[in-house]
Structures are given as C-alpha cells and as structure tokens.
Amino acid sequence: MSDHKVFIVAGTRPEAIKMAPVYKAMLKYDGLSPVLISTGQHREMLKQVFDWFEIKPDEDLKVMTPNQTVNQVLSRSLVGLDELISKYQPDAVLAQGDTTTVLAAALAAFNNKVSFGHVEAGLRTHTLDRPYPEEGYRQMAARVAKWHFAPTQKSVEALEAENLSGDIFKVGNTVIDALLETASRDHPPVVDSNGKDLVLITGHRRENHDKFRAVFEAFKQLASEYPEKVFVYPVHLNPNVRNLAHEVLAGVTNFKLIEPVSYPEIVSLMKQAILILTDSGGIQEEAPSLKVPLLVMRETTERQESVDAGAAKLIGTDPDKIFSEARRLLDSEVERKKMIVDQNPFGDGASALRICKIIDNSLNTPS
C-alpha cells in the first residue's frame, strides 16, 4: 500500500509555527507522506520559522505583491492551490486557524472533493468583526471540513453546537508542541535588561487600531510609574501601529521599541518576562506553559480557556483599566503567582502525533 499524500498548507508565521510539528511528525509517520506548501502570505517571517524548525516548503506560491487586497491574496492562493492539487492528487489537505490561507485551502480542497482537515478548529467569539476577518474565516472553513481538530473541550462544544459535517476530535493545540521544543533549546537574550524585571508588550490587532493612541499613553504612564522595570515592545510592521508607537513611546527611557522578532526570540522574551500585555491570540495559548501572567487587551477572546484557568485576564483597551490591572500585578508577586497554572489548558505537546494517527486511521478505513 502506498503512502497517503497530505498537503500541509501554511501562509503566515503563526500557521507555520503550529503546522511545523504536524509536518515533522508526519515525516516520521509510516503511511503518510506530507507535502509542505507555503502560500507566502507572510514571506520573511515564514522563512524564519521554517529555518528554526529545519524544514523547507516543497512548494511556494509566493502570493504576496505590494498593496494587494485580501481578496487578491485569496484569489491567488486559490488558483495556486488548485494547480498543486491537480499536480499532486493529494488524499487530504490540512491547514490551521483563521487566515486567508486557511480559507483558500479549505475552498480549494472542497472544490476538488479532497478531504480537508482544520487544525485548531472551533475557536469562536460569535462576533464576526472581533477579530476581523478571522472569526468569519474560521467559521467558513469549518463548514467544509472533514476533520475538525479542536484544541480544547470548549472548542469541541462550539463545533457540536453548530451541527457541522465532519468528525470532531479534541487533540490539544499544536502550538504547545512547537513551544515546548523551542523553549527547550538555548537562545541568547533578545534584550539586556541589566537584571531589571521585564514587561513584554505585543499589540497589532486590526480592530484595535483606532484605540492604540490611548493604549500607548497608558504604556507611557506605566513606564513612568515603574522606572525600575524594563518595558519591551516588538513593534508590528503595520504603519498604523508603528508610526504611532514611535510617536508616543520613542522618548521613554525604560521603554524599548524593538523590531519584530523571530519565533525563538519571542519565546525567549516570554520566558524572561514577569508580565505580558498582549492582544495576540497565540501568546494567550503559550504563556500558561511558561508560567507568565497575561493581561489580554481585547474586548472578547476566542481563547477563553486561559481566562477560565486563571492564567490570563481579559481587560479590554480602556487605558485606565490597562494601567490599573498592570499596576496590580507589578506591585505584587503574590498576585502574579495566583495566575500561574500547573497545566496549560491548550495542550501537552503531543497534538501533532494525535492528528497523524486520526488521519491515517480515517484514510485507511473504507467509507
């Protein structure tokens, strides 16, 4: 019996991080033959991740061109994936999350009657513009999936409530596979804090762009209040974020605005931090494993599990709330320790192998 060919599709840095463990596990798995496809939605950041995990795409669609619209990215990805499906004739297509790439992969597979597996399925806010466009994309991808690989029980229940086709499996989140491998490897410090406590900040969400000035003013106030601590913000390349961050924060002596960092560097910064303020989805999943308290600067989150576990607190974007909640944790190690959990609700590091076993069993079971 020949190996079953499986497309592993990734287009952005988070996708590459979360699909790298699946690809590497599948390379070792008898009976499955993975084909790694990059759409190139985040070109340079993708290369950093692939290099770190020592993998190389078999195909690169190189979809990004200057100033193109989301629909142009979707269109080019669809056409490119359609051609590759015709070329390779895969038995299955896997993609992760809620980006333009995952929607393109789901539609390309569906239109070619190829089984689609949705990794990190079932995340929901049930508010289509929070986050936008991700909430819409993941709901649309779910409609055509044969396998829903849910990270948590809450995700399983969200999928069951939608009465979807396909089979639902709780497998944990593959980001924990990637995180544990990365955290176990040595990486030099990204920032020399001179022995001072480090507070890590990340922020880039599109729905928060009109709130960033007030948010950055809160950061400035925090840095002024705590001169003995170092605040580090890897600034997103989006000019709406970048220009404003430098305008408000560039002159603050204990506030370090640094260039975007690689995946191992962000893991290194998280390990170094005593507190993280973020609007990132991935960091909400990762921080519990690194025992770092997390304040989430969003009104809603599709990763409620970290909040329910007590490892994170949803604080929104009101500057007074950001300041008061950060101050509460910075003033008290006891309060910070209350947010450290023994077990990450998102996974145990074995998710990729579970996915391989499910796909192998399904493809070898007559329908």
Coordinates of C-alpha atoms in Angstrom, one line a residue:
M1 CA 0.0 0.0 0.0
S2 CA 1.4 3.4 -1.0
D3 CA 1.6 6.3 1.5
H4 CA -1.3 8.7 1.6
K5 CA -0.3 12.1 0.4
V6 CA -1.3 15.0 2.7
F7 CA -0.9 18.7 1.9
I8 CA 0.3 20.8 4.9
V9 CA -0.6 24.4 4.0
A10 CA 0.8 27.5 5.8
G11 CA 0.9 31.1 4.9
T12 CA 1.6 33.2 8.0
R13 CA 4.1 32.9 10.8
P14 CA 1.6 31.6 13.4
E15 CA 0.4 28.9 10.9
A16 CA 4.0 27.9 10.2
I17 CA 4.7 27.6 13.9
K18 CA 1.6 25.5 14.5
M19 CA 1.9 23.3 11.4
A20 CA 5.7 22.6 11.7
P21 CA 5.1 20.0 14.4
V22 CA 2.4 18.3 12.2
Y23 CA 4.7 18.2 9.2
K24 CA 7.7 16.9 11.2
A25 CA 5.5 14.2 12.9
M26 CA 4.1 13.2 9.6
L27 CA 7.6 12.8 8.0
K28 CA 8.2 10.1 10.6
Y29 CA 4.8 8.5 10.4
D30 CA 4.6 5.3 8.4
G31 CA 1.8 5.5 5.8
L32 CA 1.6 9.3 5.5
S33 CA 3.6 11.4 3.0
P34 CA 3.4 15.2 3.7
V35 CA 3.8 17.9 1.1
L36 CA 4.6 21.3 2.7
I37 CA 3.1 24.2 0.9
S38 CA 3.7 27.9 1.6
T39 CA 1.4 30.5 0.2
G40 CA 3.9 33.1 1.2
Q41 CA 1.3 35.3 2.9
H42 CA 4.0 36.4 5.5
R43 CA 7.1 35.9 3.4
E44 CA 10.1 36.8 5.5
M45 CA 8.5 35.8 8.8
L46 CA 7.7 32.4 7.3
K47 CA 11.3 31.8 6.3
Q48 CA 12.4 32.5 9.9
V49 CA 10.1 29.8 11.2
F50 CA 10.9 27.2 8.6
D51 CA 14.6 27.8 9.2
W52 CA 14.2 27.4 13.0
F53 CA 12.4 24.1 12.7
E54 CA 14.8 23.0 10.0
I55 CA 12.1 22.4 7.3
K56 CA 11.7 23.7 3.8
P57 CA 8.5 24.0 1.7
D58 CA 8.1 21.7 -1.2
E59 CA 6.1 24.4 -3.0
D60 CA 5.9 28.2 -2.5
L61 CA 3.0 30.1 -4.1
K62 CA 4.6 33.5 -3.4
V63 CA 1.2 35.2 -3.4
M64 CA 2.2 38.5 -1.9
T65 CA 2.5 41.6 -4.1
P66 CA 2.6 45.2 -2.9
N67 CA -0.7 46.9 -1.8
Q68 CA -2.9 44.0 -2.8
T69 CA -6.3 43.4 -1.2
V70 CA -7.3 40.5 0.9
N71 CA -9.5 39.2 -2.0
Q72 CA -6.5 39.3 -4.3
V73 CA -4.5 37.2 -1.7
L74 CA -7.4 34.8 -1.5
S75 CA -7.8 34.6 -5.3
R76 CA -4.1 33.9 -5.9
S77 CA -3.9 31.4 -3.2
L78 CA -7.0 29.5 -4.5
V79 CA -5.6 29.4 -8.0
G80 CA -2.2 28.2 -6.9
L81 CA -3.6 25.5 -4.6
D82 CA -5.9 24.4 -7.3
E83 CA -3.0 23.8 -9.6
L84 CA -1.0 21.9 -7.0
I85 CA -3.9 19.7 -6.1
S86 CA -4.1 18.8 -9.8
K87 CA -0.4 18.1 -9.9
Y88 CA 0.0 16.0 -6.7
Q89 CA -3.5 14.5 -6.3
P90 CA -3.4 14.5 -2.5
D91 CA -5.6 12.4 -0.3
A92 CA -6.1 15.2 2.2
V93 CA -5.4 18.9 2.8
L94 CA -4.6 20.3 6.3
A95 CA -4.5 24.0 7.3
Q96 CA -4.5 25.8 10.6
G97 CA -6.5 28.6 12.1
D98 CA -8.3 31.5 10.6
T99 CA -6.3 33.4 7.9
T100 CA -6.8 34.0 4.2
T101 CA -4.6 31.0 3.6
V102 CA -6.8 28.6 5.6
L103 CA -9.9 29.8 3.8
A104 CA -8.2 29.3 0.5
A105 CA -7.0 25.8 1.5
A106 CA -10.5 24.8 2.7
L107 CA -12.2 26.0 -0.5
A108 CA -9.6 24.6 -2.9
A109 CA -9.9 21.2 -1.2
F110 CA -13.7 21.3 -1.2
N111 CA -13.9 22.3 -4.8
N112 CA -11.7 19.4 -5.7
K113 CA -13.5 16.9 -3.5
V114 CA -10.4 16.4 -1.4
S115 CA -10.8 15.8 2.4
F116 CA -9.9 19.0 4.4
G117 CA -8.7 18.9 8.0
H118 CA -9.0 22.1 10.1
V119 CA -6.3 22.3 12.7
E120 CA -7.2 24.5 15.7
A121 CA -10.9 24.2 14.9
G122 CA -13.7 25.5 17.0
L123 CA -12.4 28.9 18.2
R124 CA -15.3 31.3 18.4
T125 CA -16.3 34.7 19.6
H126 CA -19.5 34.6 17.6
T127 CA -18.9 38.3 16.7
L128 CA -17.9 38.5 13.1
D129 CA -15.8 41.7 13.4
R130 CA -13.9 40.5 16.5
P131 CA -11.4 39.5 15.4
Y132 CA -11.9 40.6 11.8
P133 CA -11.6 38.9 9.4
E134 CA -10.5 35.8 11.3
E135 CA -13.8 35.0 13.0
G136 CA -15.6 34.8 9.7
Y137 CA -12.8 32.8 8.0
R138 CA -12.7 30.1 10.7
Q139 CA -16.5 29.7 10.6
M140 CA -16.4 29.3 6.8
A141 CA -13.6 26.8 6.9
A142 CA -15.4 24.7 9.4
R143 CA -18.4 24.3 7.0
V144 CA -16.4 22.2 4.6
A145 CA -14.0 20.3 6.9
K146 CA -14.0 16.5 7.1
W147 CA -11.8 16.6 10.3
H148 CA -12.2 19.2 13.0
F149 CA -9.0 19.1 15.2
A150 CA -10.2 21.0 18.2
P151 CA -7.6 22.2 20.8
T152 CA -9.9 22.1 23.9
Q153 CA -13.3 20.9 25.2
K154 CA -14.7 24.4 24.8
S155 CA -13.8 24.2 21.1
V156 CA -15.4 20.8 20.8
E157 CA -18.6 22.1 22.3
A158 CA -18.7 25.1 20.0
L159 CA -18.4 22.9 17.0
E160 CA -21.0 20.4 18.2
A161 CA -23.4 23.3 18.7
E162 CA -23.1 24.3 15.1
N163 CA -24.2 20.9 13.8
L164 CA -21.4 20.6 11.3
S165 CA -20.5 17.9 8.9
G166 CA -17.3 16.0 9.6
D167 CA -15.8 14.4 12.7
I168 CA -14.7 16.4 15.7
F169 CA -11.6 15.4 17.7
K170 CA -10.1 17.0 20.8
V171 CA -6.3 16.9 20.2
G172 CA -4.8 19.9 22.0
N173 CA -3.1 22.7 20.3
T174 CA 0.0 22.1 18.2
V175 CA 1.4 25.4 19.3
I176 CA 2.3 23.8 22.6
D177 CA 4.3 21.1 20.7
A178 CA 6.2 23.9 19.0
L179 CA 6.6 25.9 22.1
L180 CA 8.0 23.1 24.3
E181 CA 10.5 22.2 21.6
T182 CA 11.6 25.8 21.2
A183 CA 11.7 26.6 24.9
S184 CA 14.0 23.5 25.4
R185 CA 16.6 25.0 23.1
D186 CA 19.1 27.6 24.1
H187 CA 18.6 31.1 22.7
P188 CA 20.6 34.2 23.7
P189 CA 18.6 37.0 25.4
V190 CA 16.9 39.4 23.0
V191 CA 17.1 42.3 25.3
D192 CA 19.7 43.0 28.1
S193 CA 17.5 44.1 31.0
N194 CA 20.5 44.7 33.2
G195 CA 18.9 42.5 35.9
K196 CA 15.7 44.5 35.9
D197 CA 12.2 42.9 35.7
L198 CA 11.0 42.8 32.1
V199 CA 7.4 43.5 31.0
L200 CA 6.6 42.3 27.5
I201 CA 4.0 44.0 25.3
T202 CA 2.7 43.0 22.0
G203 CA -0.1 44.7 20.1
H204 CA -1.3 44.7 16.5
R205 CA -4.9 43.7 16.1
R206 CA -6.8 45.5 13.3
E207 CA -9.9 46.1 15.4
N208 CA -7.7 47.9 18.0
H209 CA -6.1 50.4 15.6
D210 CA -8.3 53.3 16.5
K211 CA -7.6 52.7 20.2
F212 CA -3.8 52.5 20.1
R213 CA -3.1 56.1 20.9
A214 CA -4.9 55.9 24.2
V215 CA -3.4 52.4 24.9
F216 CA 0.1 53.7 24.2
E217 CA -0.4 56.6 26.5
A218 CA -1.3 54.0 29.2
F219 CA 2.0 52.2 28.5
K220 CA 3.9 55.5 28.8
Q221 CA 2.3 56.2 32.2
L222 CA 3.2 52.7 33.4
A223 CA 6.8 53.1 32.3
S224 CA 6.9 56.4 34.2
E225 CA 5.4 54.8 37.3
Y226 CA 7.9 51.9 37.2
P227 CA 11.3 53.3 36.2
E228 CA 13.0 50.2 37.8
K229 CA 11.4 47.9 35.2
V230 CA 12.1 47.5 31.5
F231 CA 9.1 47.5 29.1
V232 CA 9.8 45.8 25.7
Y233 CA 7.5 46.1 22.7
P234 CA 8.4 44.4 19.4
V235 CA 6.6 46.8 17.1
H236 CA 4.5 45.3 14.3
L237 CA 5.4 46.4 10.8
N238 CA 1.9 47.8 10.0
P239 CA 2.5 51.6 9.7
N240 CA -0.8 52.3 11.6
V241 CA 0.8 50.7 14.6
R242 CA 4.4 51.5 14.0
N243 CA 4.2 55.3 13.4
L244 CA 2.0 55.9 16.5
A245 CA 4.1 53.7 18.8
H246 CA 7.2 55.7 17.9
E247 CA 5.4 59.0 18.2
V248 CA 4.1 58.3 21.7
L249 CA 6.8 56.0 23.2
A250 CA 10.1 56.6 21.5
G251 CA 11.4 59.1 24.1
V252 CA 10.7 56.9 27.2
T253 CA 14.0 55.8 28.6
N254 CA 12.9 52.4 30.1
F255 CA 10.6 51.6 27.2
K256 CA 12.4 49.6 24.4
L257 CA 10.7 49.7 21.0
I258 CA 12.4 46.9 19.0
E259 CA 12.0 45.4 15.6
P260 CA 9.7 42.4 15.1
V261 CA 11.3 39.3 16.5
S262 CA 11.6 35.8 15.3
Y263 CA 9.7 32.9 16.9
P264 CA 12.5 31.7 19.1
E265 CA 13.1 35.3 20.2
I266 CA 9.5 35.9 21.2
V267 CA 9.7 32.7 23.2
S268 CA 12.9 33.9 24.8
L269 CA 11.2 37.2 25.7
M270 CA 8.2 35.5 27.2
K271 CA 10.5 33.3 29.4
Q272 CA 12.3 36.4 30.6
A273 CA 9.1 38.4 31.4
I274 CA 7.3 38.8 34.7
L275 CA 4.2 40.1 33.0
I276 CA 2.8 40.1 29.4
L277 CA 0.3 42.6 28.0
T278 CA -1.0 41.5 24.6
D279 CA -3.8 41.3 22.0
S280 CA -2.2 38.3 20.4
G281 CA -4.1 35.0 20.1
G282 CA -1.0 32.8 20.1
I283 CA 0.5 34.3 23.2
Q284 CA -2.7 33.5 25.1
E285 CA -2.0 29.9 24.4
E286 CA 1.7 29.9 25.1
A287 CA 2.1 32.0 28.2
P288 CA 0.5 29.4 30.6
S289 CA 3.2 26.9 29.7
L290 CA 5.9 29.4 30.6
K291 CA 4.3 30.4 33.9
V292 CA 3.9 34.1 33.0
P293 CA 0.7 36.0 33.9
L294 CA -1.1 37.6 31.0
L295 CA -3.3 40.6 30.5
V296 CA -5.3 40.4 27.3
M297 CA -6.1 43.8 25.7
R298 CA -9.2 42.7 23.8
E299 CA -13.0 43.0 24.5
T300 CA -13.6 39.4 23.6
T301 CA -11.4 36.3 23.1
E302 CA -11.8 33.1 21.3
R303 CA -9.2 31.6 23.7
Q304 CA -11.4 31.8 26.9
E305 CA -9.7 28.7 28.3
S306 CA -6.7 30.7 29.5
V307 CA -9.0 33.1 31.2
D308 CA -11.1 30.4 32.8
A309 CA -8.0 28.7 34.1
G310 CA -6.9 31.9 35.8
A311 CA -3.7 32.3 33.7
A312 CA -5.0 35.3 31.8
K313 CA -7.3 38.2 32.4
L314 CA -9.4 40.0 29.7
I315 CA -9.0 43.7 30.3
G316 CA -10.1 45.4 27.0
T317 CA -8.4 48.5 25.7
D318 CA -9.6 51.2 28.2
P319 CA -6.3 52.9 29.2
D320 CA -7.3 53.3 32.8
K321 CA -8.1 49.6 33.0
I322 CA -4.8 48.7 31.4
F323 CA -2.9 50.9 33.8
S324 CA -4.7 49.7 37.0
E325 CA -4.6 46.0 36.1
A326 CA -0.9 46.1 35.2
R327 CA -0.2 48.1 38.3
R328 CA -1.9 45.5 40.5
L329 CA 0.3 42.7 39.1
L330 CA 3.5 44.7 39.0
D331 CA 3.0 45.7 42.7
S332 CA 2.5 42.2 44.0
E333 CA 4.4 39.0 43.3
V334 CA 1.6 37.2 45.2
E335 CA -1.0 38.4 42.7
R336 CA 1.3 37.3 39.8
K337 CA 1.7 33.9 41.3
K338 CA -2.1 33.5 41.6
M339 CA -2.1 33.4 37.7
I340 CA 0.4 30.6 37.4
V341 CA -1.2 27.3 36.5
D342 CA 0.1 23.8 36.7
Q343 CA -1.3 22.6 33.4
N344 CA -1.7 24.5 30.2
P345 CA -5.4 24.2 29.1
F346 CA -4.3 24.2 25.5
G347 CA -2.2 21.1 25.2
D348 CA 0.5 18.8 26.4
G349 CA 2.9 18.7 23.4
A350 CA 1.6 15.6 21.7
S351 CA -1.1 17.1 19.5
A352 CA 0.7 16.6 16.2
L353 CA 1.0 12.8 16.7
R354 CA -2.7 12.6 17.6
I355 CA -3.6 14.3 14.3
C356 CA -1.4 11.9 12.3
K357 CA -3.0 8.9 13.9
I358 CA -6.5 10.2 13.2
I359 CA -5.8 10.9 9.6
D360 CA -4.1 7.6 9.0
N361 CA -6.9 5.7 10.6
S362 CA -9.5 7.6 8.6
L363 CA -7.9 7.3 5.3
N364 CA -7.4 3.6 5.8
T365 CA -11.0 3.0 6.9
P366 CA -13.4 2.3 4.0
S367 CA -16.2 4.9 3.9

